[in-house]
Coordinates of C-alpha atoms in Angstrom, one line a residue:
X300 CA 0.0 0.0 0.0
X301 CA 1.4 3.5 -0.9
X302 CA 1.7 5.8 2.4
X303 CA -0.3 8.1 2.8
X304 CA -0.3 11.4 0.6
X305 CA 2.3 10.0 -1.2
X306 CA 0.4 9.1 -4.6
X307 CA 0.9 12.0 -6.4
X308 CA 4.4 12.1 -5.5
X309 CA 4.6 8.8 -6.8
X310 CA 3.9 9.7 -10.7
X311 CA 0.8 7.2 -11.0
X312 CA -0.4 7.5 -14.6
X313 CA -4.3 7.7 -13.0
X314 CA -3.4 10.7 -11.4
X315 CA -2.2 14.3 -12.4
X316 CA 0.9 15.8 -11.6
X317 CA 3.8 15.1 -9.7
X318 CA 7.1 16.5 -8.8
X319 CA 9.2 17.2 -12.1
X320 CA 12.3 14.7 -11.6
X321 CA 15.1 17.9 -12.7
X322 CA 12.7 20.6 -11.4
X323 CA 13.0 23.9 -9.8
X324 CA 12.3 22.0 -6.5
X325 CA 15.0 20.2 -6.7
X326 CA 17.5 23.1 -7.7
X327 CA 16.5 25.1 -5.0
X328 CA 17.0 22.5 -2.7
X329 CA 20.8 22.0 -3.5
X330 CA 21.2 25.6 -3.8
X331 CA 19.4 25.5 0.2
X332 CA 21.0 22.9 1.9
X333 CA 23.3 20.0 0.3
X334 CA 22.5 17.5 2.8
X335 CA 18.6 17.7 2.3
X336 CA 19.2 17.6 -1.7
X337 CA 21.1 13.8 -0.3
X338 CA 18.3 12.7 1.2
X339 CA 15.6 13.6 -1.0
X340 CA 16.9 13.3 -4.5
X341 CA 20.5 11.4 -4.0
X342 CA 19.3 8.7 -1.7
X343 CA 15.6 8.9 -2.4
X344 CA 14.0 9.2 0.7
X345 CA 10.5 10.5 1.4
X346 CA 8.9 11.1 4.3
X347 CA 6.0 8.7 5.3
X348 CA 3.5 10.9 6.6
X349 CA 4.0 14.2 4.9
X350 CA 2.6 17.7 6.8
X351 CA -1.7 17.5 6.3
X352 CA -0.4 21.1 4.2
X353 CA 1.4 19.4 1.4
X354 CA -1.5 16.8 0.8
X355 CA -4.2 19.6 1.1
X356 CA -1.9 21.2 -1.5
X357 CA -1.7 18.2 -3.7
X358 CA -5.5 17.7 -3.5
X359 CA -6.7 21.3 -4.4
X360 CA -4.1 21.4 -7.6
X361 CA -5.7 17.9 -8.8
X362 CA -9.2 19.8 -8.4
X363 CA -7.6 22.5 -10.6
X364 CA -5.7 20.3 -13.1
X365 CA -9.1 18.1 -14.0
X366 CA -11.1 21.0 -14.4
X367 CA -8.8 22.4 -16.8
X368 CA -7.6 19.6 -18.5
X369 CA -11.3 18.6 -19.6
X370 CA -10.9 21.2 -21.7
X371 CA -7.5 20.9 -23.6
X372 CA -8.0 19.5 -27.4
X373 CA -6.2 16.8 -26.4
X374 CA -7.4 15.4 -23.1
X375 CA -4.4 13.7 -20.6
X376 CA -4.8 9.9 -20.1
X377 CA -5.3 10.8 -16.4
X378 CA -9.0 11.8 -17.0
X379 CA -10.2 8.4 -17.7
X380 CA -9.5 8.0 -13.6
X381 CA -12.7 9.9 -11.8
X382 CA -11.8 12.7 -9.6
X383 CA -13.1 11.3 -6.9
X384 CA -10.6 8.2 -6.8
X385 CA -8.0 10.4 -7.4
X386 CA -8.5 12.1 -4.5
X387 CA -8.8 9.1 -2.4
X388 CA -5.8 7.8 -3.9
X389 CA -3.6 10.8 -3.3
X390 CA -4.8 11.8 0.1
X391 CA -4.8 8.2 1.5
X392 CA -4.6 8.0 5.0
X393 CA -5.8 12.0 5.2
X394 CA -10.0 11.9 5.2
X395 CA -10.2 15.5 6.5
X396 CA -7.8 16.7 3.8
X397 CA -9.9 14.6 1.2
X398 CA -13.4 16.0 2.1
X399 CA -12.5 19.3 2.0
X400 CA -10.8 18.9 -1.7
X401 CA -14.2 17.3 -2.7
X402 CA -15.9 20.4 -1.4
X403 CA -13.5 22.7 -3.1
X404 CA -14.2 20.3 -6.5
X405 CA -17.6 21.8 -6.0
X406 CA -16.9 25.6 -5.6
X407 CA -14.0 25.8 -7.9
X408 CA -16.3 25.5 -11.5
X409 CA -18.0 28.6 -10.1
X410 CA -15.2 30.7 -10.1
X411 CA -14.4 32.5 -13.0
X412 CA -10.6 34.4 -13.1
X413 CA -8.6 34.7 -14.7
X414 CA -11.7 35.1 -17.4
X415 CA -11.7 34.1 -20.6
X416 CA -9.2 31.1 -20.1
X417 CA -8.6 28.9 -22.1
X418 CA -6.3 26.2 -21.0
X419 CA -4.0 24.8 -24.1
X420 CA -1.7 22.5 -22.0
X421 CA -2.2 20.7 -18.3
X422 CA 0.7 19.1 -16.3
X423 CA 3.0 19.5 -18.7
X424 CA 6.3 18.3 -18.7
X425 CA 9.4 20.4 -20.6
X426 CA 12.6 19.9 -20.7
X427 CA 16.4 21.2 -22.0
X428 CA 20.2 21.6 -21.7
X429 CA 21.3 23.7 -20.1
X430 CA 23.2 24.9 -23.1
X431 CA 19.8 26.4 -24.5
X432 CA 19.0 27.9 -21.3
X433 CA 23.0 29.5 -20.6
X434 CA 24.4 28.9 -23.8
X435 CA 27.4 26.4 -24.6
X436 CA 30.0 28.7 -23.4
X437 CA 28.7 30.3 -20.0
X438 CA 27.2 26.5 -19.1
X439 CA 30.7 25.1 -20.0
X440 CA 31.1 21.5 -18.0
X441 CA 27.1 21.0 -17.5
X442 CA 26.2 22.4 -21.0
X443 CA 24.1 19.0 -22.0
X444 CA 22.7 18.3 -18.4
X445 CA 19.1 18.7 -18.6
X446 CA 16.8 20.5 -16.5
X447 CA 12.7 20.2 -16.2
X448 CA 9.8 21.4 -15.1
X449 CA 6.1 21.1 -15.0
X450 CA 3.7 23.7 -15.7
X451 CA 0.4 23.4 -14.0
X452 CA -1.2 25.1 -16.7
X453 CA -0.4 26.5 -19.9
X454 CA -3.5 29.3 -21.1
X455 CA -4.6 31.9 -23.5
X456 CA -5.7 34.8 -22.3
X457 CA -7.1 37.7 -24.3
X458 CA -5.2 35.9 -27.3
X459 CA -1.9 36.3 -25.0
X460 CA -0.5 33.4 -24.2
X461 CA 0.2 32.8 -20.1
X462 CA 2.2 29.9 -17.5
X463 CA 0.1 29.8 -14.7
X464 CA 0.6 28.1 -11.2
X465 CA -1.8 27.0 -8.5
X466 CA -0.7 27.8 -4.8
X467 CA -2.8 26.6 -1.9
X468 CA -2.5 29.6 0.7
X469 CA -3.6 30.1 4.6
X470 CA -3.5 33.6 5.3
X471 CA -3.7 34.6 9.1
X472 CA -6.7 36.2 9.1
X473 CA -9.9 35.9 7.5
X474 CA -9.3 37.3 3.6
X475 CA -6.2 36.3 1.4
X476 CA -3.9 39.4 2.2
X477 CA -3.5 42.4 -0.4
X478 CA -0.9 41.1 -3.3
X479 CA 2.3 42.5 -2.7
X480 CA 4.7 42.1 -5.8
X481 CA 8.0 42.0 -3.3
X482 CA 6.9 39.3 -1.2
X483 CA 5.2 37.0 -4.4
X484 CA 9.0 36.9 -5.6
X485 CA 10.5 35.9 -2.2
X486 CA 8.1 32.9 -2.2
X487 CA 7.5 31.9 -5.9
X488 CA 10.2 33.9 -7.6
X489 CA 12.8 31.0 -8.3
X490 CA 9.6 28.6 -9.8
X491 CA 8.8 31.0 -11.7
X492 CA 12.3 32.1 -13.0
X493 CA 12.8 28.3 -13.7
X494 CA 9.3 27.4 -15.6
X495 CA 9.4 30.2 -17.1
X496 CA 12.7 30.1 -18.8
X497 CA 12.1 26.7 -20.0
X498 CA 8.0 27.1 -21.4
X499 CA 9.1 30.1 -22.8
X500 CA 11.8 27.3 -25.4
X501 CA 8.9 25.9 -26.7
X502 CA 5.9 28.3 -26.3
X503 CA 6.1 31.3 -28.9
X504 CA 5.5 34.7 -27.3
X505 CA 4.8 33.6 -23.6
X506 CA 3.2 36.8 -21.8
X507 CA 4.4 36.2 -18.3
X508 CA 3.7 34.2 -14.9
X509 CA 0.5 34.1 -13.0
X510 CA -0.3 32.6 -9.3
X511 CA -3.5 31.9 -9.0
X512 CA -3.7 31.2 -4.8
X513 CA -6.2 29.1 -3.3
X514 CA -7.3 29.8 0.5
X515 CA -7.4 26.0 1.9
X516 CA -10.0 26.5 4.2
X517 CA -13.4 27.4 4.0
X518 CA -15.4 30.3 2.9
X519 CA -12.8 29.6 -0.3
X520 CA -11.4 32.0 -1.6
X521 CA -9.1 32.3 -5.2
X522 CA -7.3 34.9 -6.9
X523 CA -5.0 35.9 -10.0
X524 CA -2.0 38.0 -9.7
X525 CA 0.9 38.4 -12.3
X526 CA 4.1 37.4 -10.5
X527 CA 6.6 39.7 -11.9
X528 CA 10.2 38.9 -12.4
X529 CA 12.9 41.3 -12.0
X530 CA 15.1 42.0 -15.3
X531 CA 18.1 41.4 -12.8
X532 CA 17.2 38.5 -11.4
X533 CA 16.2 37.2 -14.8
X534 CA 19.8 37.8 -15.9
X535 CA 21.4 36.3 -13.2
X536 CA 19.1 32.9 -13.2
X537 CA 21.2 31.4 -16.1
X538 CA 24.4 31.6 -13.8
X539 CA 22.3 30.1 -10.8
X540 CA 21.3 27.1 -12.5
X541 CA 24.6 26.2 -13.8
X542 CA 25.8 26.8 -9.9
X543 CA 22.8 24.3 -8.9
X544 CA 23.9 21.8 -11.4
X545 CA 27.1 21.9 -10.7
X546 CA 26.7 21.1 -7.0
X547 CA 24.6 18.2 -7.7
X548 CA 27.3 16.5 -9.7
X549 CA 29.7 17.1 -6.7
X550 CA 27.5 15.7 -4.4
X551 CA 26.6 12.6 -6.5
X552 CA 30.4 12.2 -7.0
X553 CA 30.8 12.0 -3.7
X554 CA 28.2 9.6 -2.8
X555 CA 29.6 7.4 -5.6
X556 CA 33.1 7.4 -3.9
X557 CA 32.2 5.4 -0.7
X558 CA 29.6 2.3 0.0
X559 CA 27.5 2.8 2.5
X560 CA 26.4 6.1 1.5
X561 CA 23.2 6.5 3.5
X562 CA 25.8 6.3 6.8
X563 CA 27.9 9.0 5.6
X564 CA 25.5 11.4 3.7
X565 CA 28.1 13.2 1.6
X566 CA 27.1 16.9 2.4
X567 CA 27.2 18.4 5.3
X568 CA 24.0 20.3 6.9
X569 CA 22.8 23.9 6.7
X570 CA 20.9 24.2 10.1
X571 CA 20.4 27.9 9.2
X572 CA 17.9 26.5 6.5
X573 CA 16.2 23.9 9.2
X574 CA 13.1 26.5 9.7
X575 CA 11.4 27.0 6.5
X576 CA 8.9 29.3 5.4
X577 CA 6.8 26.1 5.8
X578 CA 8.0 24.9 9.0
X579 CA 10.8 22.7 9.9
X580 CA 12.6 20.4 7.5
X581 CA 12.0 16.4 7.7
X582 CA 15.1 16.1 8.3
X583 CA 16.1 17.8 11.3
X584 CA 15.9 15.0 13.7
X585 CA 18.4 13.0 11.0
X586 CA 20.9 15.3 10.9
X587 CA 20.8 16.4 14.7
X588 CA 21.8 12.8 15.9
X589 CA 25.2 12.5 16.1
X590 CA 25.3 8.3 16.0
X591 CA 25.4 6.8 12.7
X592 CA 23.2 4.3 13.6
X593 CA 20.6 6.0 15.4
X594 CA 20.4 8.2 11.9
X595 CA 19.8 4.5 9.6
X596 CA 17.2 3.9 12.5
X597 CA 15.3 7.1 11.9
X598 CA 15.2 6.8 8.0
X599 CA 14.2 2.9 8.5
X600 CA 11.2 4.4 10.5
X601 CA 9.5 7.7 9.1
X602 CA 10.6 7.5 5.6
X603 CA 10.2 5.3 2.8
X604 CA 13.4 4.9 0.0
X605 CA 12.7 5.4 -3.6
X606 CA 15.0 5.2 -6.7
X607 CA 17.3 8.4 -6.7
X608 CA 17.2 11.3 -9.5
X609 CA 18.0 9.1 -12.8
X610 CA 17.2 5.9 -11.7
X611 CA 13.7 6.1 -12.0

């Protein structure tokens, strides 16, 4: 049986979505903290019983991505599985979780924004070298490593052509706070930057980035912004990814140089990174216990092992 919360995660072809193997998730997360990039995407481990948030999260963008892809030309294999089962199957083990996405699967048809919509791709996957991204020179060493990502929703708009993304949200009080363009970078700027760069290789005349967030709980509550992307930053993301890259190959070196590379996880911590926007990292009890075997004991326990990046 597949723990709970976990289906998504685990790229079921009856279900939508799914973490992008070579993703802006993953890119951050070697840029973040080395050791957690081991865990997660070296040695494959996932924790068993992810945070009731991520699930919710993973419920209300299945709600989003059958809506929409009902209505592509082209329809994604994934329909053929009711919504209803997909829901059950990705937030197993999490009934609250999955009644309140089959609620939301009831308000979200009424709600009309960005209007005019008109979805042309859903959970799609894209993909390049990083020498289309950089350019052979700058990307030098990692030129023909390839980086991905997958764009909740691909949409025209007013006959402009937009990459949107679907954010599940709980703001502290009642309403979803005022958008503030400063803030939407901190929290979505590097996705964006990422997916962005790539749809933008194989989509002619991509008009920009939208966030459409989702308040989890009830009265719902949805909105469109723009997330706009500094011409700076833009600039510098080329030399970012080729820094990310290039880290991952260290680390992956390094776990290839010794056995028993769950006992010495190659990169060491960054316990300035522990506390997250969304809490504390899965981790923290691993990399706070000093035995080697008590740290084998905690990964046995509250997390289950799957194949690493490229073994899949």
């Amino acid at each position: 049986m597949s723990p709970p919360g976990t289906g998504k995660a685990g790229a079921s072809a009856s279900i939508p979505g799914g973490p992008s193997e070579h993703g802006s998730s993953c890119l951050a997360t070697v840029l973040r903290c080395g050791r957690k990039w081991t865990l997660t995407y070296g040695l494959g481990y996932r924790i068993k019983y992810p945070p009731a948030y991520l699930v919710h999260g993973s419920l209300y963008h299945a709600v989003c991505a059958y809506w929409h892809g009902a209505k592509v030309s082209k329809p994604p294999d994934w329909l053929a599985t009711p919504l209803g089962a997909a829901l059950d199957e990705i937030g197993a083990g999490y009934p609250e979780q999955i009644r309140a996405a089959k609620d939301f699967a009831k308000f979200y048809p009424s709600f009309d924004a960005p209007r005019g919509c008109e979805p042309v791709m859903v959970e799609q996957e894209f993909g390049a070298p990083l020498a289309e991204i950089a350019g052979r020179e700058q990307a030098g060493d990692v030129a023909d490593e390839r980086v991905t990502c997958r764009a909740d929703l691909v949409c025209r708009i007013n006959g402009r052509t937009w990459l949107l993304d679907h954010k599940t949200v709980e703001p502290r009080g009642e309403h979803l706070q005022s958008w503030n363009d400063a803030r939407a970078f901190a929290t979505w700027g590097f996705l964006a930057m990422h997916n962005f760069r790539l749809v933008s290789l194989f989509v002619e005349d991509l008009a920009g980035f939208l966030v459409q967030r989702i308040k989890r709980s009830q009265p719902f509550e949805i909105d469109v912004n723009p997330l706009l992307i500094p011409v700076g930053a833009m600039q510098d993301y080329p030399r970012i990814m080729i820094e990310a890259v290039r880290r991952e190959r260290q680390i992956l070196a390094e776990l290839k140089l010794e056995a028993g590379t769950e006992r010495r996880l190659a990169s060491a911590p960054n316990f300035t990174a522990c506390d997250g926007r969304y809490g504390l990292c899965e981790y923290v009890a691993v990399c706070q216990t000093p035995r080697i075997e008590d740290r084998a004991l905690i990964l046995a326990a509250e997390f289950n092992q799957f194949p690493p990046v490229g073994e899949g």
